[in-house]
CSV table of C-alpha atoms in Angstrom, one decimal:
chain,number,residue,atom,x,y,z
A,16,UNK,CA,-0.8,55.1,46.8
A,17,UNK,CA,-2.9,58.0,47.2
A,18,UNK,CA,-3.2,60.7,44.7
A,19,UNK,CA,-3.7,63.7,46.3
A,20,UNK,CA,-3.5,66.1,43.6
A,21,UNK,CA,-5.5,65.8,39.9
A,22,UNK,CA,-4.9,64.4,37.1
A,23,UNK,CA,-5.4,63.1,34.0
A,24,UNK,CA,-5.1,59.4,32.2
A,25,UNK,CA,-4.4,60.3,28.8
A,26,UNK,CA,-4.2,57.5,25.8
A,27,UNK,CA,-0.2,57.2,25.2
A,28,UNK,CA,-0.5,53.7,26.6
A,29,UNK,CA,-2.3,51.3,29.0
A,30,UNK,CA,-2.2,52.1,32.6
A,31,UNK,CA,-1.2,49.2,34.5
A,32,UNK,CA,-2.6,49.6,38.9
A,33,UNK,CA,0.5,46.9,40.3
A,34,UNK,CA,-0.9,48.0,44.2
A,35,UNK,CA,-4.8,49.6,45.2
A,36,UNK,CA,-4.6,52.8,44.4
A,37,UNK,CA,-6.9,55.7,45.9
A,38,UNK,CA,-7.9,58.9,44.8
A,39,UNK,CA,-7.6,61.0,47.4
A,40,UNK,CA,-10.4,63.5,49.2
A,41,UNK,CA,-11.6,66.7,47.4
A,42,UNK,CA,-9.2,64.9,44.3
A,43,UNK,CA,-10.2,64.3,40.6
A,44,UNK,CA,-9.1,62.2,38.7
A,45,UNK,CA,-10.0,62.7,34.9
A,46,UNK,CA,-9.8,59.6,32.3
A,47,UNK,CA,-9.5,60.3,28.6
A,48,UNK,CA,-12.1,58.3,26.3
A,49,UNK,CA,-10.5,55.0,24.8
A,50,UNK,CA,-7.9,54.9,27.5
A,51,UNK,CA,-7.2,51.1,29.5
A,52,UNK,CA,-6.5,50.7,33.0
A,53,UNK,CA,-5.8,47.3,34.0
A,54,UNK,CA,-5.1,45.0,37.7
A,55,UNK,CA,-2.9,42.9,38.9
A,56,UNK,CA,-4.1,40.4,41.1
A,57,UNK,CA,-6.6,41.6,44.2
A,58,UNK,CA,-5.5,45.2,43.1
A,59,UNK,CA,-8.7,47.8,42.9
A,60,UNK,CA,-9.1,52.0,42.7
A,61,UNK,CA,-10.9,53.4,45.5
A,62,UNK,CA,-11.8,56.4,45.0
A,63,UNK,CA,-12.9,59.3,48.2
A,64,UNK,CA,-12.9,62.0,45.8
A,65,UNK,CA,-14.0,62.0,42.2
A,66,UNK,CA,-13.4,59.9,39.0
A,67,UNK,CA,-14.7,61.6,35.9
A,68,UNK,CA,-14.8,58.3,33.5
A,69,UNK,CA,-16.1,59.9,30.3
A,70,UNK,CA,-15.7,58.0,27.3
A,71,UNK,CA,-17.2,57.6,23.9
A,72,UNK,CA,-18.9,54.6,21.6
A,73,UNK,CA,-16.2,54.5,19.9
A,74,UNK,CA,-13.7,54.9,22.3
A,75,UNK,CA,-15.2,53.1,25.3
A,76,UNK,CA,-12.5,53.5,28.8
A,77,UNK,CA,-12.0,49.9,29.7
A,78,UNK,CA,-11.2,48.5,33.6
A,79,UNK,CA,-9.7,44.9,33.6
A,80,UNK,CA,-7.5,42.7,34.7
A,81,UNK,CA,-3.7,42.5,33.1
A,82,UNK,CA,-4.1,38.9,31.9
A,83,UNK,CA,-7.1,40.8,29.6
A,84,UNK,CA,-5.3,40.7,25.9
A,85,UNK,CA,-8.7,42.1,24.2
A,86,UNK,CA,-7.9,45.7,25.0
A,87,UNK,CA,-4.5,46.9,25.5
A,88,UNK,CA,-2.4,44.2,23.7
A,89,UNK,CA,-0.3,41.8,25.5
A,90,UNK,CA,0.3,43.6,28.7
A,91,UNK,CA,1.8,41.0,30.6
A,92,UNK,CA,4.1,40.1,27.9
A,93,UNK,CA,3.0,36.1,28.2
A,94,UNK,CA,1.4,35.5,25.1
A,95,UNK,CA,-1.4,33.5,25.2
A,96,UNK,CA,0.1,32.0,28.5
A,97,UNK,CA,-3.0,33.8,30.7
A,98,UNK,CA,-6.3,34.3,29.9
A,99,UNK,CA,-8.6,36.5,31.9
A,100,UNK,CA,-10.8,34.8,34.7
A,101,UNK,CA,-13.4,36.7,36.6
A,102,UNK,CA,-12.6,37.5,39.6
A,103,UNK,CA,-8.7,38.5,38.5
A,104,UNK,CA,-8.7,42.2,40.4
A,105,UNK,CA,-11.1,43.8,43.0
A,106,UNK,CA,-13.1,46.4,42.3
A,107,UNK,CA,-13.9,49.9,41.6
A,108,UNK,CA,-15.2,51.1,45.0
A,109,UNK,CA,-16.2,55.1,45.4
A,110,UNK,CA,-15.9,55.9,49.5
A,111,UNK,CA,-19.1,57.9,51.2
A,112,UNK,CA,-17.8,61.0,50.8
A,113,UNK,CA,-16.5,60.9,46.9
A,114,UNK,CA,-18.6,63.3,44.8
A,115,UNK,CA,-19.7,64.1,40.9
A,116,UNK,CA,-18.3,60.4,39.8
A,117,UNK,CA,-19.1,59.8,36.3
A,118,UNK,CA,-18.4,56.1,35.0
A,119,UNK,CA,-20.8,57.1,30.9
A,120,UNK,CA,-19.1,54.8,28.2
A,121,UNK,CA,-17.2,51.9,30.1
A,122,UNK,CA,-16.7,48.7,30.5
A,123,UNK,CA,-16.1,47.0,33.4
A,124,UNK,CA,-14.6,43.9,33.4
A,125,UNK,CA,-12.9,40.4,35.6
A,126,UNK,CA,-13.6,42.2,38.6
A,127,UNK,CA,-14.8,40.8,41.7
A,128,UNK,CA,-11.7,39.0,43.1
A,129,UNK,CA,-13.4,36.6,45.7
A,130,UNK,CA,-17.3,35.3,45.3
A,131,UNK,CA,-18.0,37.8,48.2
A,132,UNK,CA,-17.2,40.8,46.0
A,133,UNK,CA,-18.3,43.0,43.4
A,134,UNK,CA,-16.6,44.6,40.6
A,135,UNK,CA,-18.2,47.9,42.0
A,136,UNK,CA,-18.7,49.3,45.0
A,137,UNK,CA,-21.1,52.2,45.5
A,138,UNK,CA,-21.2,54.0,48.8
A,139,UNK,CA,-21.7,57.3,47.4
A,140,UNK,CA,-25.2,59.0,45.6
A,141,UNK,CA,-23.1,61.4,44.0
A,142,UNK,CA,-22.5,58.8,41.2
A,143,UNK,CA,-24.0,58.1,37.5
A,144,UNK,CA,-23.2,55.1,35.7
A,145,UNK,CA,-24.8,55.4,31.8
A,146,UNK,CA,-24.5,53.7,28.8
A,147,UNK,CA,-21.7,51.2,30.0
A,148,UNK,CA,-21.2,48.0,30.4
A,149,UNK,CA,-20.6,45.8,34.0
A,150,UNK,CA,-19.5,42.0,33.2
A,151,UNK,CA,-17.3,38.5,34.3
A,152,UNK,CA,-17.4,39.9,37.7
A,153,UNK,CA,-16.5,36.9,40.1
A,154,UNK,CA,-19.5,38.2,42.4
A,155,UNK,CA,-21.8,40.5,41.6
A,156,UNK,CA,-21.9,43.2,38.9
A,157,UNK,CA,-22.9,46.4,40.9
A,158,UNK,CA,-23.4,46.5,44.6
A,159,UNK,CA,-24.9,50.0,46.1
A,160,UNK,CA,-25.0,50.7,49.3
A,161,UNK,CA,-26.1,54.1,49.5
A,162,UNK,CA,-28.8,56.7,48.3
A,163,UNK,CA,-29.8,57.8,44.9
A,164,UNK,CA,-26.8,57.2,42.3
A,165,UNK,CA,-27.6,56.3,39.3
A,166,UNK,CA,-27.3,53.3,36.6
A,167,UNK,CA,-28.8,54.0,33.3
A,168,UNK,CA,-28.9,52.4,30.0
A,169,UNK,CA,-26.1,50.1,30.5
A,170,UNK,CA,-25.1,46.3,30.0
A,171,UNK,CA,-24.8,44.1,33.4
A,172,UNK,CA,-23.9,40.9,32.1
A,173,UNK,CA,-22.4,37.6,32.6
A,174,UNK,CA,-21.5,37.9,36.4
A,175,UNK,CA,-21.5,34.9,38.6
A,176,UNK,CA,-23.8,36.4,41.1
A,177,UNK,CA,-26.4,39.3,40.9
A,178,UNK,CA,-26.9,41.8,38.6
A,179,UNK,CA,-27.6,44.6,40.5
A,180,UNK,CA,-27.6,43.7,44.6
A,181,UNK,CA,-29.2,47.1,46.8
A,182,UNK,CA,-28.4,46.7,50.0
A,183,UNK,CA,-29.9,49.4,52.1
A,184,UNK,CA,-30.2,52.0,49.4
A,185,UNK,CA,-33.2,53.7,48.8
A,186,UNK,CA,-33.9,56.0,45.9
A,187,UNK,CA,-31.8,54.8,43.2
A,188,UNK,CA,-32.6,55.1,39.8
A,189,UNK,CA,-32.4,51.9,37.9
A,190,UNK,CA,-34.2,52.4,34.1
A,191,UNK,CA,-33.4,51.9,30.7
A,192,UNK,CA,-30.2,49.0,31.5
A,193,UNK,CA,-30.1,45.0,30.0
A,194,UNK,CA,-29.5,42.9,32.5
A,195,UNK,CA,-28.6,39.1,31.2
A,196,UNK,CA,-26.8,36.1,32.1
A,197,UNK,CA,-25.9,36.8,35.8
A,198,UNK,CA,-25.6,33.4,37.7
A,199,UNK,CA,-28.5,34.5,40.6
A,200,UNK,CA,-30.9,37.1,40.6
A,201,UNK,CA,-31.3,40.1,38.2
A,202,UNK,CA,-31.8,42.5,41.0
A,203,UNK,CA,-31.8,42.1,44.9
A,204,UNK,CA,-32.6,44.7,47.3
A,205,UNK,CA,-32.2,43.5,50.7
A,206,UNK,CA,-35.0,44.8,53.6
A,207,UNK,CA,-33.5,48.1,53.7
A,208,UNK,CA,-33.3,49.1,50.5
A,209,UNK,CA,-37.0,47.5,49.4
A,210,UNK,CA,-38.5,51.8,48.5
A,211,UNK,CA,-35.5,52.0,46.1
A,212,UNK,CA,-38.8,49.8,43.7
A,213,UNK,CA,-40.2,53.2,43.3
A,214,UNK,CA,-37.2,54.2,40.5
A,215,UNK,CA,-37.2,50.9,38.4
A,216,UNK,CA,-38.2,51.0,35.0
A,217,UNK,CA,-37.8,50.1,31.3
A,218,UNK,CA,-35.1,47.7,32.4
A,219,UNK,CA,-35.0,44.0,30.2
A,220,UNK,CA,-34.0,41.4,32.1
A,221,UNK,CA,-33.2,38.0,30.2
A,222,UNK,CA,-31.2,34.7,31.0
A,223,UNK,CA,-30.6,35.3,35.0
A,224,UNK,CA,-30.8,32.9,37.6
A,225,UNK,CA,-33.7,33.6,38.1
A,226,UNK,CA,-35.0,36.8,36.0
A,227,UNK,CA,-36.8,38.8,39.1
A,228,UNK,CA,-36.4,41.7,41.1
A,229,UNK,CA,-36.4,39.9,44.4
A,230,UNK,CA,-37.4,41.9,47.5
A,231,UNK,CA,-35.7,40.0,51.2
A,232,UNK,CA,-38.8,41.5,52.9
A,233,UNK,CA,-39.4,44.8,54.8
A,234,UNK,CA,-41.6,47.9,55.0
A,235,UNK,CA,-42.5,50.2,52.4
A,236,UNK,CA,-42.2,53.6,54.0
A,237,UNK,CA,-42.8,55.7,50.7
A,238,UNK,CA,-44.8,55.3,47.5
A,239,UNK,CA,-44.2,52.8,44.9
A,240,UNK,CA,-44.6,51.7,41.7
A,241,UNK,CA,-44.2,48.4,41.1
A,242,UNK,CA,-43.6,48.0,36.9
A,243,UNK,CA,-43.5,45.1,34.1
A,244,UNK,CA,-39.3,44.9,33.8
A,245,UNK,CA,-40.0,41.5,35.4
A,246,UNK,CA,-41.4,39.3,38.4
A,247,UNK,CA,-41.5,40.6,42.2
A,248,UNK,CA,-40.6,38.0,44.1
A,249,UNK,CA,-41.4,38.4,47.5
A,250,UNK,CA,-38.6,36.2,49.4
A,251,UNK,CA,-39.6,37.6,52.8
A,252,UNK,CA,-43.0,39.3,54.4
A,253,UNK,CA,-43.4,42.6,52.8
A,254,UNK,CA,-45.5,45.4,54.5
A,255,UNK,CA,-47.1,48.3,52.8
A,256,UNK,CA,-46.6,50.7,55.8
A,257,UNK,CA,-49.4,53.4,57.0
A,258,UNK,CA,-50.7,56.1,54.7
A,259,UNK,CA,-48.2,54.7,51.9
A,260,UNK,CA,-50.0,54.2,48.8
A,261,UNK,CA,-48.2,50.8,46.5
A,262,UNK,CA,-49.3,51.2,42.8
A,263,UNK,CA,-49.2,47.6,41.1
A,264,UNK,CA,-49.5,48.0,36.9
A,265,UNK,CA,-51.4,46.4,34.6
A,266,UNK,CA,-49.5,42.7,33.8
A,267,UNK,CA,-47.4,42.9,36.8
A,268,UNK,CA,-46.3,39.1,37.8
A,269,UNK,CA,-45.7,39.3,41.8
A,270,UNK,CA,-44.6,35.6,42.8
A,271,UNK,CA,-44.4,34.4,46.9
A,272,UNK,CA,-41.7,32.4,48.5
A,273,UNK,CA,-42.9,30.1,50.9
A,274,UNK,CA,-45.6,31.1,54.0
């Protein structure tokens, strides 16, 4: 159903999402540190309003599968009969009109549902993800479809596809993250996202397939600096637009696909 008035979820017991839940427009859902939220097969949390999930290092907020007994215990009551798998549930979906969202010290695991999905979808500029973990998605870890959200100090690991996928996103801040063990590119930018390169810095990329910032072509229309986080791969022709400066730092490696 739809949450139509402000609410706070507390640590009495795990919350189980048994069918899709929507945080309504103009409504704030606050989740206390240490709360565990589990999802049934294919279900998700849609945020049209505001989600404040502000955990702590000692009490992170957990979003996971109902089959995950690591957090919140054996919630589905089957002992060792089931184990969590990538794609057990869908995602956290931040809509275009949602505002003032925060994911701090949260752990998001086993989302994605189908391989075409991701564990977190961001269609708003008004979201900060900090000091968090996104892992074990059946698809992409985080897909950004908006301008200027922030992903900092987080661990994006062991997702079946890309770690971070920028889809028609500009100005996204991606700094100080560890991106590791993802099945495809660490960071992938489609042709509408190439200007996001100016805010990518200080990230560590290891064990991805490959460790790179992949540029799927397009025109750079604002000044940008390429840094030494990982090689830049030109997957299709890139143009530095008229009047625009691209600065490449010492030690940067730029590689080109065929032609």
